Tab-separated table of C-alpha atoms and ligand atoms in Angstrom:
chain	number	residue	atom	x	y	z
U	134	MET	CA	-73.775	-21.196	67.556
U	135	THR	CA	-73.158	-21.019	71.305
U	136	ASN	CA	-73.440	-17.769	73.215
U	137	GLU	CA	-69.700	-17.894	73.922
U	138	LYS	CA	-68.828	-18.091	70.211
U	139	ARG	CA	-71.285	-15.308	69.455
U	140	LEU	CA	-69.670	-13.047	72.016
U	141	ALA	CA	-66.241	-13.884	70.549
U	142	THR	CA	-67.302	-12.482	67.159
U	143	TYR	CA	-69.171	-9.524	68.638
U	144	ARG	CA	-67.647	-6.101	68.060
U	145	ILE	CA	-69.009	-2.620	68.554
U	146	LEU	CA	-69.952	-1.116	65.191
U	147	ASP	CA	-69.113	2.364	64.009
U	148	ALA	CA	-69.521	4.472	60.881
U	149	GLN	CA	-66.317	2.965	59.428
U	150	SER	CA	-67.205	-0.713	59.920
U	151	LEU	CA	-70.916	-0.551	59.022
U	152	PRO	CA	-70.640	-0.227	55.199
U	153	ALA	CA	-68.814	-3.564	54.835
U	154	LEU	CA	-71.486	-5.284	56.923
U	155	LEU	CA	-74.368	-3.764	54.950
U	156	ALA	CA	-72.723	-4.233	51.575
U	157	ASP	CA	-72.821	-8.014	52.130
U	158	LEU	CA	-76.622	-7.923	52.474
U	159	ALA	CA	-77.830	-7.886	48.869
U	160	HIS	CA	-81.341	-6.594	49.586
U	161	VAL	CA	-80.067	-3.829	51.902
U	162	ARG	CA	-77.378	-2.835	49.425
U	163	ALA	CA	-79.957	-2.609	46.657
U	164	LEU	CA	-82.251	-0.567	48.880
U	165	LEU	CA	-79.516	1.965	49.684
U	166	GLY	CA	-78.081	2.198	46.176
U	167	ASN	CA	-75.243	-0.060	45.189
U	168	ARG	CA	-72.275	2.206	45.969
U	169	PRO	CA	-71.207	1.885	49.640
U	170	GLU	CA	-68.789	4.757	49.150
U	171	ASP	CA	-71.827	7.052	48.706
U	172	TRP	CA	-73.462	6.020	51.956
U	173	GLN	CA	-73.719	8.650	54.676
U	174	ILE	CA	-73.740	7.280	58.216
U	175	ARG	CA	-74.455	9.001	61.505
U	176	GLU	CA	-75.029	7.686	65.010
U	177	VAL	CA	-78.223	9.165	66.438
U	178	GLY	CA	-78.994	7.014	69.504
U	179	ASP	CA	-80.175	9.026	72.476
U	180	GLY	CA	-81.675	6.189	74.537
U	181	ASN	CA	-80.278	4.523	77.637
U	182	LEU	CA	-78.973	1.321	76.069
U	183	ASN	CA	-78.055	1.070	72.385
U	184	LEU	CA	-76.252	2.447	69.350
U	185	VAL	CA	-78.549	3.651	66.564
U	186	PHE	CA	-77.196	4.538	63.115
U	187	ILE	CA	-78.986	6.163	60.198
U	188	VAL	CA	-77.506	5.059	56.889
U	189	GLU	CA	-78.467	7.102	53.840
U	190	GLY	CA	-77.677	6.022	50.291
U	191	ARG	CA	-78.553	7.500	46.920
U	192	ASP	CA	-81.705	5.392	46.593
U	193	GLY	CA	-82.892	4.974	50.176
U	194	SER	CA	-82.024	4.719	53.834
U	195	VAL	CA	-82.056	2.230	56.710
U	196	CYS	CA	-81.729	2.331	60.470
U	197	VAL	CA	-79.230	0.041	62.231
U	198	LYS	CA	-79.611	-0.636	65.939
U	199	GLN	CA	-76.890	-2.454	67.866
U	200	ALA	CA	-77.115	-3.568	71.490
U	201	LEU	CA	-74.043	-2.528	73.463
U	202	PRO	CA	-72.635	-4.929	76.083
U	203	TYR	CA	-73.337	-2.317	78.747
U	204	VAL	CA	-75.903	0.348	79.656
U	205	ARG	CA	-75.075	3.247	77.361
U	206	ALA	CA	-76.312	5.839	79.844
U	207	ALA	CA	-73.943	4.501	82.529
U	208	GLY	CA	-70.969	3.217	80.510
U	209	PRO	CA	-69.014	-0.079	80.784
U	210	SER	CA	-69.239	-0.001	84.597
U	211	TRP	CA	-72.833	-1.315	84.195
U	212	PRO	CA	-72.496	-4.423	81.972
U	213	MET	CA	-75.617	-5.617	80.176
U	214	SER	CA	-76.001	-8.628	77.896
U	215	PRO	CA	-76.445	-7.570	74.255
U	216	LYS	CA	-78.712	-10.597	73.803
U	217	ARG	CA	-81.613	-8.204	74.356
U	218	ALA	CA	-81.378	-7.553	70.581
U	219	TYR	CA	-82.282	-11.196	69.997
U	220	PHE	CA	-85.374	-10.885	72.191
U	221	GLU	CA	-86.335	-7.654	70.471
U	222	ASN	CA	-86.099	-9.354	67.093
U	223	SER	CA	-88.035	-12.386	68.376
U	224	TYR	CA	-90.777	-10.073	69.674
U	225	TYR	CA	-91.117	-8.328	66.314
U	226	THR	CA	-91.336	-11.739	64.631
U	227	ALA	CA	-93.971	-12.946	67.102
U	228	VAL	CA	-96.294	-9.919	66.846
U	229	ALA	CA	-95.762	-8.996	63.181
U	230	PRO	CA	-98.677	-11.165	61.958
U	231	PHE	CA	-101.040	-9.060	64.110
U	232	VAL	CA	-99.578	-5.538	64.032
U	233	SER	CA	-97.339	-5.388	60.960
U	234	ALA	CA	-98.500	-1.892	59.949
U	235	LEU	CA	-97.593	-0.520	63.386
U	236	ILE	CA	-93.976	-1.730	63.661
U	237	PRO	CA	-90.923	-1.014	61.477
U	238	LYS	CA	-90.087	-3.433	58.687
U	239	ILE	CA	-87.103	-5.580	59.708
U	240	HIS	CA	-84.584	-6.041	56.882
U	241	HIS	CA	-82.022	-8.182	58.703
U	242	PHE	CA	-80.986	-9.430	62.141
U	243	ASP	CA	-77.350	-10.307	62.861
U	244	ALA	CA	-77.281	-12.730	65.791
U	245	GLU	CA	-73.504	-12.377	66.290
U	246	LEU	CA	-73.330	-8.602	66.316
U	247	TYR	CA	-76.703	-8.295	68.050
U	248	CYS	CA	-77.710	-5.744	65.496
U	249	THR	CA	-80.895	-5.157	63.535
U	250	VAL	CA	-81.170	-3.461	60.167
U	251	MET	CA	-84.626	-2.000	59.888
U	252	GLU	CA	-86.814	0.473	58.081
U	253	ARG	CA	-85.743	4.024	58.635
U	254	LEU	CA	-88.840	5.837	59.794
U	255	SER	CA	-88.913	9.237	58.153
U	256	PRO	CA	-90.235	11.905	58.571
U	257	HIS	CA	-91.347	10.334	61.860
U	258	ILE	CA	-90.200	11.705	65.200
U	259	ILE	CA	-90.300	10.230	68.692
U	260	LEU	CA	-93.783	10.877	70.109
U	261	ARG	CA	-92.350	12.181	73.396
U	262	GLN	CA	-90.511	14.950	71.496
U	263	GLY	CA	-93.695	15.882	69.647
U	264	LEU	CA	-95.669	16.084	72.891
U	265	ILE	CA	-93.018	18.281	74.506
U	266	ALA	CA	-93.223	20.579	71.482
U	267	GLY	CA	-97.016	20.754	71.903
U	268	ARG	CA	-97.804	19.040	68.590
U	269	ARG	CA	-101.020	17.094	68.042
U	270	TYR	CA	-101.023	13.609	66.572
U	271	ASN	CA	-104.651	12.693	66.262
U	272	LYS	CA	-104.113	9.050	65.303
U	273	VAL	CA	-101.543	7.864	67.784
U	274	ALA	CA	-103.733	7.171	70.843
U	275	ARG	CA	-106.028	4.985	68.732
U	276	ASP	CA	-103.104	3.281	67.034
U	277	VAL	CA	-101.306	2.408	70.270
U	278	GLY	CA	-104.569	1.289	71.940
U	279	GLU	CA	-105.236	-1.015	68.997
U	280	TYR	CA	-101.604	-2.132	68.923
U	281	ILE	CA	-101.620	-3.298	72.549
U	282	ALA	CA	-105.021	-4.947	72.129
U	283	ARG	CA	-103.894	-6.938	69.081
U	284	ALA	CA	-100.337	-7.799	70.162
U	285	CYS	CA	-101.491	-8.873	73.632
U	286	PHE	CA	-104.746	-10.598	72.691
U	287	PHE	CA	-103.198	-12.760	69.986
U	288	THR	CA	-100.306	-13.877	72.210
U	289	SER	CA	-102.578	-14.691	75.155
U	290	ASP	CA	-104.334	-17.876	76.251
U	291	LEU	CA	-107.583	-16.336	75.007
U	292	ALA	CA	-106.467	-16.653	71.377
U	293	ARG	CA	-104.145	-19.657	71.271
U	294	PRO	CA	-103.676	-23.137	72.694
U	295	PHE	CA	-101.605	-22.947	75.852
U	296	GLU	CA	-98.792	-24.963	74.248
U	297	HIS	CA	-98.113	-22.039	71.944
U	298	LYS	CA	-97.969	-19.549	74.772
U	299	LEU	CA	-95.767	-21.718	76.968
U	300	ALA	CA	-93.232	-22.158	74.138
U	301	GLY	CA	-93.015	-18.367	73.884
U	302	PHE	CA	-92.975	-18.067	77.653
U	303	ALA	CA	-89.897	-20.321	77.788
U	304	LEU	CA	-88.095	-18.405	75.044
U	305	PHE	CA	-88.699	-14.922	76.433
U	306	ALA	CA	-88.181	-15.959	80.066
U	307	ALA	CA	-84.441	-15.863	79.305
U	308	ASN	CA	-84.592	-12.077	78.853
U	309	THR	CA	-83.668	-11.868	82.534
U	310	PRO	CA	-81.150	-8.972	82.471
U	311	LEU	CA	-83.823	-6.655	81.118
U	312	ILE	CA	-86.508	-7.989	83.447
U	313	ARG	CA	-84.036	-7.364	86.283
U	314	ILE	CA	-83.705	-3.702	85.189
U	315	THR	CA	-87.461	-3.243	85.426
U	316	VAL	CA	-87.743	-5.028	88.771
U	317	ASP	CA	-84.992	-2.861	90.242
U	318	LEU	CA	-85.576	0.469	88.540
U	319	VAL	CA	-89.384	0.549	88.507
U	320	PHE	CA	-90.484	-1.420	91.548
U	321	THR	CA	-87.634	-1.109	94.067
U	322	ASP	CA	-85.077	1.686	93.696
U	323	PRO	CA	-87.345	4.753	94.043
U	324	TYR	CA	-88.494	3.486	97.469
U	325	VAL	CA	-85.032	2.798	98.917
U	326	ASP	CA	-81.713	4.545	99.167
U	327	SER	CA	-80.098	3.517	95.848
U	328	MET	CA	-76.978	5.056	94.246
U	329	ARG	CA	-78.832	5.049	90.927
U	330	ASN	CA	-81.606	7.352	92.110
U	331	ARG	CA	-81.709	11.079	91.615
U	332	HIS	CA	-84.345	13.772	92.020
U	333	THR	CA	-84.760	17.514	91.830
U	334	SER	CA	-83.066	18.605	95.029
U	335	PRO	CA	-83.607	20.238	97.435
U	336	GLN	CA	-87.198	20.873	96.243
U	337	LEU	CA	-88.290	17.219	96.348
U	338	ASP	CA	-86.145	16.093	99.320
U	339	GLU	CA	-89.030	16.168	101.774
U	340	ILE	CA	-91.355	14.264	99.433
U	341	VAL	CA	-88.683	11.616	98.838
U	342	SER	CA	-88.144	10.977	102.536
U	343	ARG	CA	-91.886	10.795	103.198
U	344	LEU	CA	-92.428	8.471	100.264
U	345	ARG	CA	-89.791	6.046	101.546
U	346	CYS	CA	-91.653	5.771	104.877
U	347	ASP	CA	-95.084	5.510	103.241
U	348	ALA	CA	-95.919	1.862	103.959
U	349	PRO	CA	-99.338	1.783	102.217
U	350	LEU	CA	-97.778	3.252	99.081
U	351	LYS	CA	-94.842	0.829	99.183
U	352	ALA	CA	-97.214	-2.117	99.689
U	353	ALA	CA	-99.244	-1.049	96.653
U	354	VAL	CA	-96.099	-0.709	94.504
U	355	ALA	CA	-94.771	-4.073	95.726
U	356	GLY	CA	-98.136	-5.636	94.824
U	357	PHE	CA	-97.724	-4.391	91.261
U	358	GLY	CA	-94.111	-5.624	91.305
U	359	GLN	CA	-95.402	-9.071	92.204
U	360	LYS	CA	-98.014	-8.899	89.444
U	361	PHE	CA	-95.293	-7.933	86.972
U	362	LEU	CA	-93.357	-11.084	87.802
U	363	SER	CA	-96.203	-13.526	88.167
U	364	GLU	CA	-98.990	-12.665	85.693
U	365	SER	CA	-97.902	-14.043	82.352
U	366	GLN	CA	-100.962	-12.885	80.458
U	367	ALA	CA	-99.436	-12.100	77.078
U	368	LEU	CA	-96.224	-11.268	75.252
U	369	ILE	CA	-95.732	-7.665	76.308
U	370	HIS	CA	-93.471	-4.994	74.829
U	371	GLY	CA	-92.168	-4.205	78.292
U	372	ASP	CA	-91.238	-0.524	77.810
U	373	LEU	CA	-94.050	1.033	75.788
U	374	HIS	CA	-93.677	4.659	76.872
U	375	THR	CA	-94.003	7.678	74.583
U	376	GLY	CA	-90.299	7.376	73.705
U	377	SER	CA	-91.018	3.958	72.163
U	378	VAL	CA	-93.468	5.293	69.575
U	379	MET	CA	-92.520	7.152	66.394
U	380	VAL	CA	-95.114	9.312	64.692
U	381	THR	CA	-96.218	11.517	61.881
U	382	GLU	CA	-99.729	12.971	61.794
U	383	ASN	CA	-100.820	9.929	59.752
U	384	ASP	CA	-98.650	7.086	60.921
U	385	SER	CA	-97.574	5.530	64.232
U	386	ARG	CA	-94.920	2.847	64.811
U	387	VAL	CA	-94.016	1.055	67.999
U	388	ILE	CA	-90.257	0.525	68.433
U	389	ASP	CA	-87.711	-0.742	71.003
U	390	PRO	CA	-89.380	-3.876	72.396
U	391	GLU	CA	-86.159	-5.188	73.994
U	392	PHE	CA	-87.762	-5.455	77.468
U	393	THR	CA	-90.255	-7.976	76.142
U	394	PHE	CA	-91.417	-11.071	78.039
U	395	TYR	CA	-94.678	-12.783	78.979
U	396	GLY	CA	-96.122	-10.413	81.542
U	397	PRO	CA	-99.223	-8.467	82.540
U	398	ILE	CA	-101.036	-6.597	79.768
U	399	GLY	CA	-101.574	-3.669	82.145
U	400	PHE	CA	-97.819	-3.049	82.165
U	401	ASP	CA	-97.849	-1.970	78.502
U	402	LEU	CA	-101.098	-0.053	78.976
U	403	GLY	CA	-99.706	1.689	82.055
U	404	ALA	CA	-96.450	2.637	80.332
U	405	PHE	CA	-98.273	4.580	77.646
U	406	PHE	CA	-101.024	5.982	79.879
U	407	GLY	CA	-98.607	6.985	82.683
U	408	ASN	CA	-96.314	8.744	80.224
U	409	LEU	CA	-99.226	10.728	78.775
U	410	LEU	CA	-99.998	11.870	82.330
U	411	LEU	CA	-96.332	12.740	82.932
U	412	ASN	CA	-96.457	14.865	79.812
U	413	TRP	CA	-99.639	16.572	81.068
U	414	TYR	CA	-97.937	17.514	84.336
U	415	SER	CA	-94.858	18.784	82.470
U	416	GLN	CA	-96.816	21.242	80.317
U	417	PRO	CA	-96.625	24.323	82.631
U	418	GLY	CA	-92.852	23.963	82.270
U	419	HIS	CA	-93.186	24.359	78.483
U	420	ALA	CA	-95.688	27.246	78.526
U	421	THR	CA	-94.686	30.520	76.873
U	422	ALA	CA	-96.197	34.014	76.842
U	423	ASP	CA	-97.993	33.049	73.604
U	424	ASN	CA	-99.117	29.601	74.598
U	425	ASP	CA	-100.121	28.609	78.113
U	426	ARG	CA	-100.535	24.988	76.948
U	427	VAL	CA	-103.894	24.699	78.746
U	428	ALA	CA	-105.761	23.655	75.594
U	429	TYR	CA	-102.946	21.239	74.836
U	430	GLN	CA	-103.326	19.659	78.265
U	431	GLU	CA	-106.998	19.053	77.471
U	432	TRP	CA	-105.965	17.393	74.243
U	433	ILE	CA	-103.545	15.128	76.149
U	434	LEU	CA	-106.321	14.000	78.498
U	435	GLN	CA	-108.611	13.301	75.543
U	436	GLN	CA	-105.855	11.126	74.088
U	437	ALA	CA	-105.567	9.193	77.357
U	438	LYS	CA	-109.320	8.503	77.159
U	439	ILE	CA	-109.215	7.564	73.467
U	440	PHE	CA	-106.260	5.267	74.136
U	441	TRP	CA	-108.032	3.337	76.886
U	442	GLU	CA	-111.394	3.188	75.078
U	443	THR	CA	-109.789	1.990	71.851
U	444	PHE	CA	-107.913	-0.723	73.708
U	445	ARG	CA	-111.073	-1.838	75.525
U	446	THR	CA	-113.298	-1.935	72.447
U	447	CYS	CA	-110.684	-3.607	70.294
U	448	PHE	CA	-109.716	-6.234	72.893
U	449	LEU	CA	-113.349	-7.205	73.494
U	450	ALA	CA	-114.072	-7.382	69.761
U	451	LEU	CA	-111.019	-9.604	69.211
U	452	TRP	CA	-112.156	-11.854	72.036
U	453	ASP	CA	-115.599	-12.084	70.502
U	454	GLU	CA	-114.253	-13.062	67.108
U	455	ASN	CA	-111.115	-15.068	67.904
U	456	ALA	CA	-111.732	-17.060	71.078
U	457	LYS	CA	-109.551	-19.964	69.955
U	458	GLY	CA	-107.467	-20.406	73.089
U	459	ASP	CA	-107.649	-22.623	76.134
U	460	ALA	CA	-108.743	-19.813	78.443
U	461	PHE	CA	-112.535	-19.381	78.265
U	462	PRO	CA	-112.755	-22.128	75.608
U	463	ALA	CA	-115.448	-21.292	73.072
U	464	VAL	CA	-116.828	-24.821	73.318
U	465	MET	CA	-117.932	-24.129	76.906
U	466	PHE	CA	-119.938	-21.053	75.938
U	467	SER	CA	-121.741	-22.118	72.773
U	468	SER	CA	-125.336	-21.794	73.963
U	469	PRO	CA	-127.260	-18.474	73.942
U	470	SER	CA	-127.898	-18.970	77.670
U	471	ASP	CA	-124.127	-18.667	78.263
U	472	THR	CA	-123.893	-15.219	76.720
U	473	VAL	CA	-124.668	-13.061	79.764
U	474	ALA	CA	-122.206	-14.844	82.035
U	475	LEU	CA	-119.537	-14.808	79.335
U	476	GLN	CA	-119.960	-11.088	78.630
U	477	SER	CA	-119.833	-10.342	82.320
U	478	ALA	CA	-116.603	-12.371	82.734
U	479	ARG	CA	-115.081	-10.551	79.769
U	480	SER	CA	-116.039	-7.166	81.217
U	481	ALA	CA	-114.582	-8.132	84.589
U	482	PHE	CA	-111.297	-9.130	82.925
U	483	VAL	CA	-111.044	-5.870	80.993
U	484	ASP	CA	-111.890	-3.946	84.193
U	485	SER	CA	-108.975	-5.696	85.882
U	486	LEU	CA	-106.720	-4.521	83.031
U	487	PHE	CA	-107.951	-0.962	83.633
U	488	ALA	CA	-107.008	-1.173	87.315
U	489	ASP	CA	-103.615	-2.659	86.351
U	490	MET	CA	-103.037	0.135	83.826
U	491	LEU	CA	-103.533	2.760	86.534
U	492	GLY	CA	-101.329	0.992	89.077
U	493	PHE	CA	-98.489	0.224	86.682
U	494	GLY	CA	-98.822	3.687	85.138
U	495	ALA	CA	-98.419	5.255	88.577
U	496	CYS	CA	-95.314	3.128	89.334
U	497	LYS	CA	-93.825	4.310	86.073
U	498	MET	CA	-94.571	7.958	86.816
U	499	ILE	CA	-92.769	7.729	90.157
U	500	ARG	CA	-89.689	5.961	88.772
U	501	ARG	CA	-89.283	8.580	86.025
U	502	ILE	CA	-89.076	11.344	88.659
U	503	LEU	CA	-87.221	9.717	91.537
U	504	GLY	CA	-85.281	6.831	89.969
U	505	PHE	CA	-82.460	6.316	87.458
U	506	ALA	CA	-83.922	7.080	84.021
U	507	HIS	CA	-85.875	10.331	83.909
U	508	VAL	CA	-87.994	11.634	81.038
U	509	SER	CA	-87.168	14.631	78.875
U	510	ASP	CA	-90.735	15.991	79.312
U	511	LEU	CA	-89.624	17.036	82.813
U	512	GLU	CA	-85.833	17.029	82.483
U	513	CYS	CA	-85.808	19.748	79.853
U	514	ILE	CA	-87.504	22.208	82.221
U	515	GLN	CA	-84.461	24.278	83.154
U	516	ASP	CA	-85.890	26.111	86.155
U	517	ALA	CA	-85.566	23.614	89.016
U	518	ALA	CA	-88.413	25.152	91.041
U	519	ALA	CA	-90.778	25.013	88.051
U	520	ARG	CA	-89.698	21.455	87.302
U	521	ALA	CA	-90.201	20.397	90.918
U	522	ASP	CA	-93.686	21.892	90.819
U	523	CYS	CA	-94.606	19.821	87.764
U	524	GLU	CA	-93.013	16.724	89.292
U	525	THR	CA	-94.899	17.192	92.552
U	526	GLY	CA	-98.205	17.225	90.663
U	527	ALA	CA	-97.310	13.984	88.882
U	528	LEU	CA	-96.142	12.328	92.109
U	529	THR	CA	-99.367	13.337	93.835
U	530	MET	CA	-101.479	11.784	91.084
U	531	ALA	CA	-99.379	8.612	91.135
U	532	HIS	CA	-99.783	8.453	94.901
U	533	LEU	CA	-103.577	8.743	94.597
U	534	LEU	CA	-103.737	6.068	91.906
U	535	LEU	CA	-101.772	3.658	94.076
U	536	THR	CA	-103.266	4.338	97.492
U	537	SER	CA	-106.894	5.135	96.574
U	538	PRO	CA	-107.540	2.903	93.550
U	539	LYS	CA	-111.241	2.585	94.424
U	540	GLN	CA	-111.712	6.276	93.517
U	541	PHE	CA	-111.035	5.386	89.891
U	542	HIS	CA	-113.804	3.345	88.293
U	543	SER	CA	-113.558	4.863	84.852
U	544	VAL	CA	-111.146	6.777	82.675
U	545	GLU	CA	-113.335	9.856	83.274
U	546	ASP	CA	-112.596	9.560	87.003
U	547	VAL	CA	-108.888	9.712	86.196
U	548	ILE	CA	-109.262	12.646	83.826
U	549	GLU	CA	-111.155	14.634	86.452
U	550	ALA	CA	-108.555	13.871	89.108
U	551	VAL	CA	-105.507	14.897	87.059
U	552	PRO	CA	-105.889	18.700	87.382
U	553	ARG	CA	-107.103	18.343	90.993
U	554	ALA	CA	-103.998	16.373	91.989
U	555	ARG	CA	-101.824	19.370	91.125
U	556	LEU	CA	-103.567	21.238	93.927
U	557	GLN	CA	-103.600	18.358	96.397
U	558	ALA	CA	-99.861	17.874	96.744
U	559	HIS	CA	-99.710	19.520	100.106
U	560	HIS	CA	-102.509	17.373	101.453
U	561	VAL	CA	-100.979	14.113	100.206
U	562	TYR	CA	-97.353	14.672	101.139
U	563	TYR	CA	-97.498	16.951	104.171
U	564	ARG	CA	-100.511	15.680	106.091
H	279	SR1	C1	-80.762	1.029	82.397
H	279	SR1	S1	-82.036	1.222	81.292
H	279	SR1	C2	-83.079	2.410	81.974
H	279	SR1	C3	-84.404	2.475	81.373
H	279	SR1	O1	-84.323	2.755	79.993
H	279	SR1	C4	-85.380	2.134	79.314
H	279	SR1	O2	-86.171	3.081	78.683
H	279	SR1	C5	-86.182	1.363	80.349
H	279	SR1	O3	-87.336	2.048	80.726
H	279	SR1	C6	-85.213	1.223	81.450
H	279	SR1	O4	-85.834	1.044	82.691
H	280	MG	MG1	-86.137	1.916	74.888
């Protein structure tokens, strides 16, 4: 079916129209319990783009996600192709063989309504909400580190013949409206005068004007923007922040891969890592008389370390065991005398991913404070002065990561710098 015909049959779903749609899907109907009149439906979406319904029947429940033809957070004045749902579904299909336990089960995809019927994750909550509440999830950093390692390794040239990757590259390259959002909102808007930007004002006004004249910082960000567009290393999720992970203490699931395309692995790593750091800087804003959140901040930093180390170990192990691609072809490195050079090349590649993680992570921290879509970790701090204080710490760290990358050889270097950056704001922004 052509895109035009698809759009002609597209309609925005609601609690009244959903039962008829689901009742026609035998396996979904059976899962819910056969009586549509018993189904309870509520819309729970709180993201920037889509409708999300929870449908509960007598025997079970499902989640239905529909892409709206515009940005939900802005309304119809910002049109946005709903075809992102197709790319999201294609991403799940592509990575499921490697990470099936870490994504929701997909029951059905409707290519005309751009809607996905999937496993309802319960009692899971969005990781970001758990971190704001100060809850500990001791599995999630490992799970997401392993997730990125597996999803990215197996879709890269290290694991597969290049023909396979280029076919995927061609398919996902058409996800341009979402790639455009990232290019504009992450790598451009915060550094220019854009209508979409906002920040805590007047507290951050001075920082914002200095940042927009900070040529070394802007050059570093633009360098990562170029990397984002030009380094097609693997099929990436494209928006893997702490709002794209659902958790219980024992289970983690990665959701919302609609920004997917073939891009740099460090972009996914940086999304998760940068959002952990944002949460760290937000913690004083969530402290109470009973809980200063200092121990919790230490836990967050441990998770950042576990996340990176798990990714590193897992990616290298996968490379060791599954080097079936056209990059570093195994046939070239079959003799024992090749081992040292091969290991050193592998280490150098993973080191480059570490540097990319820090740079992309820093870009993401800045955009979440000065750009269009902010994060609830900081937004829910009611006192503007307290919020600005937390935001200044995060901006200072992001600035250091982008302008002094050579200070950060290891994840320990980053962990040591995080608390220091809170105190260095004056030095960085008012020198
Ligand atoms: C217009 S969409 C704004 C943001 O929401 C998503 O979470 C992405 O990060 C996007 O940049
Ligand atoms: Mg999302």
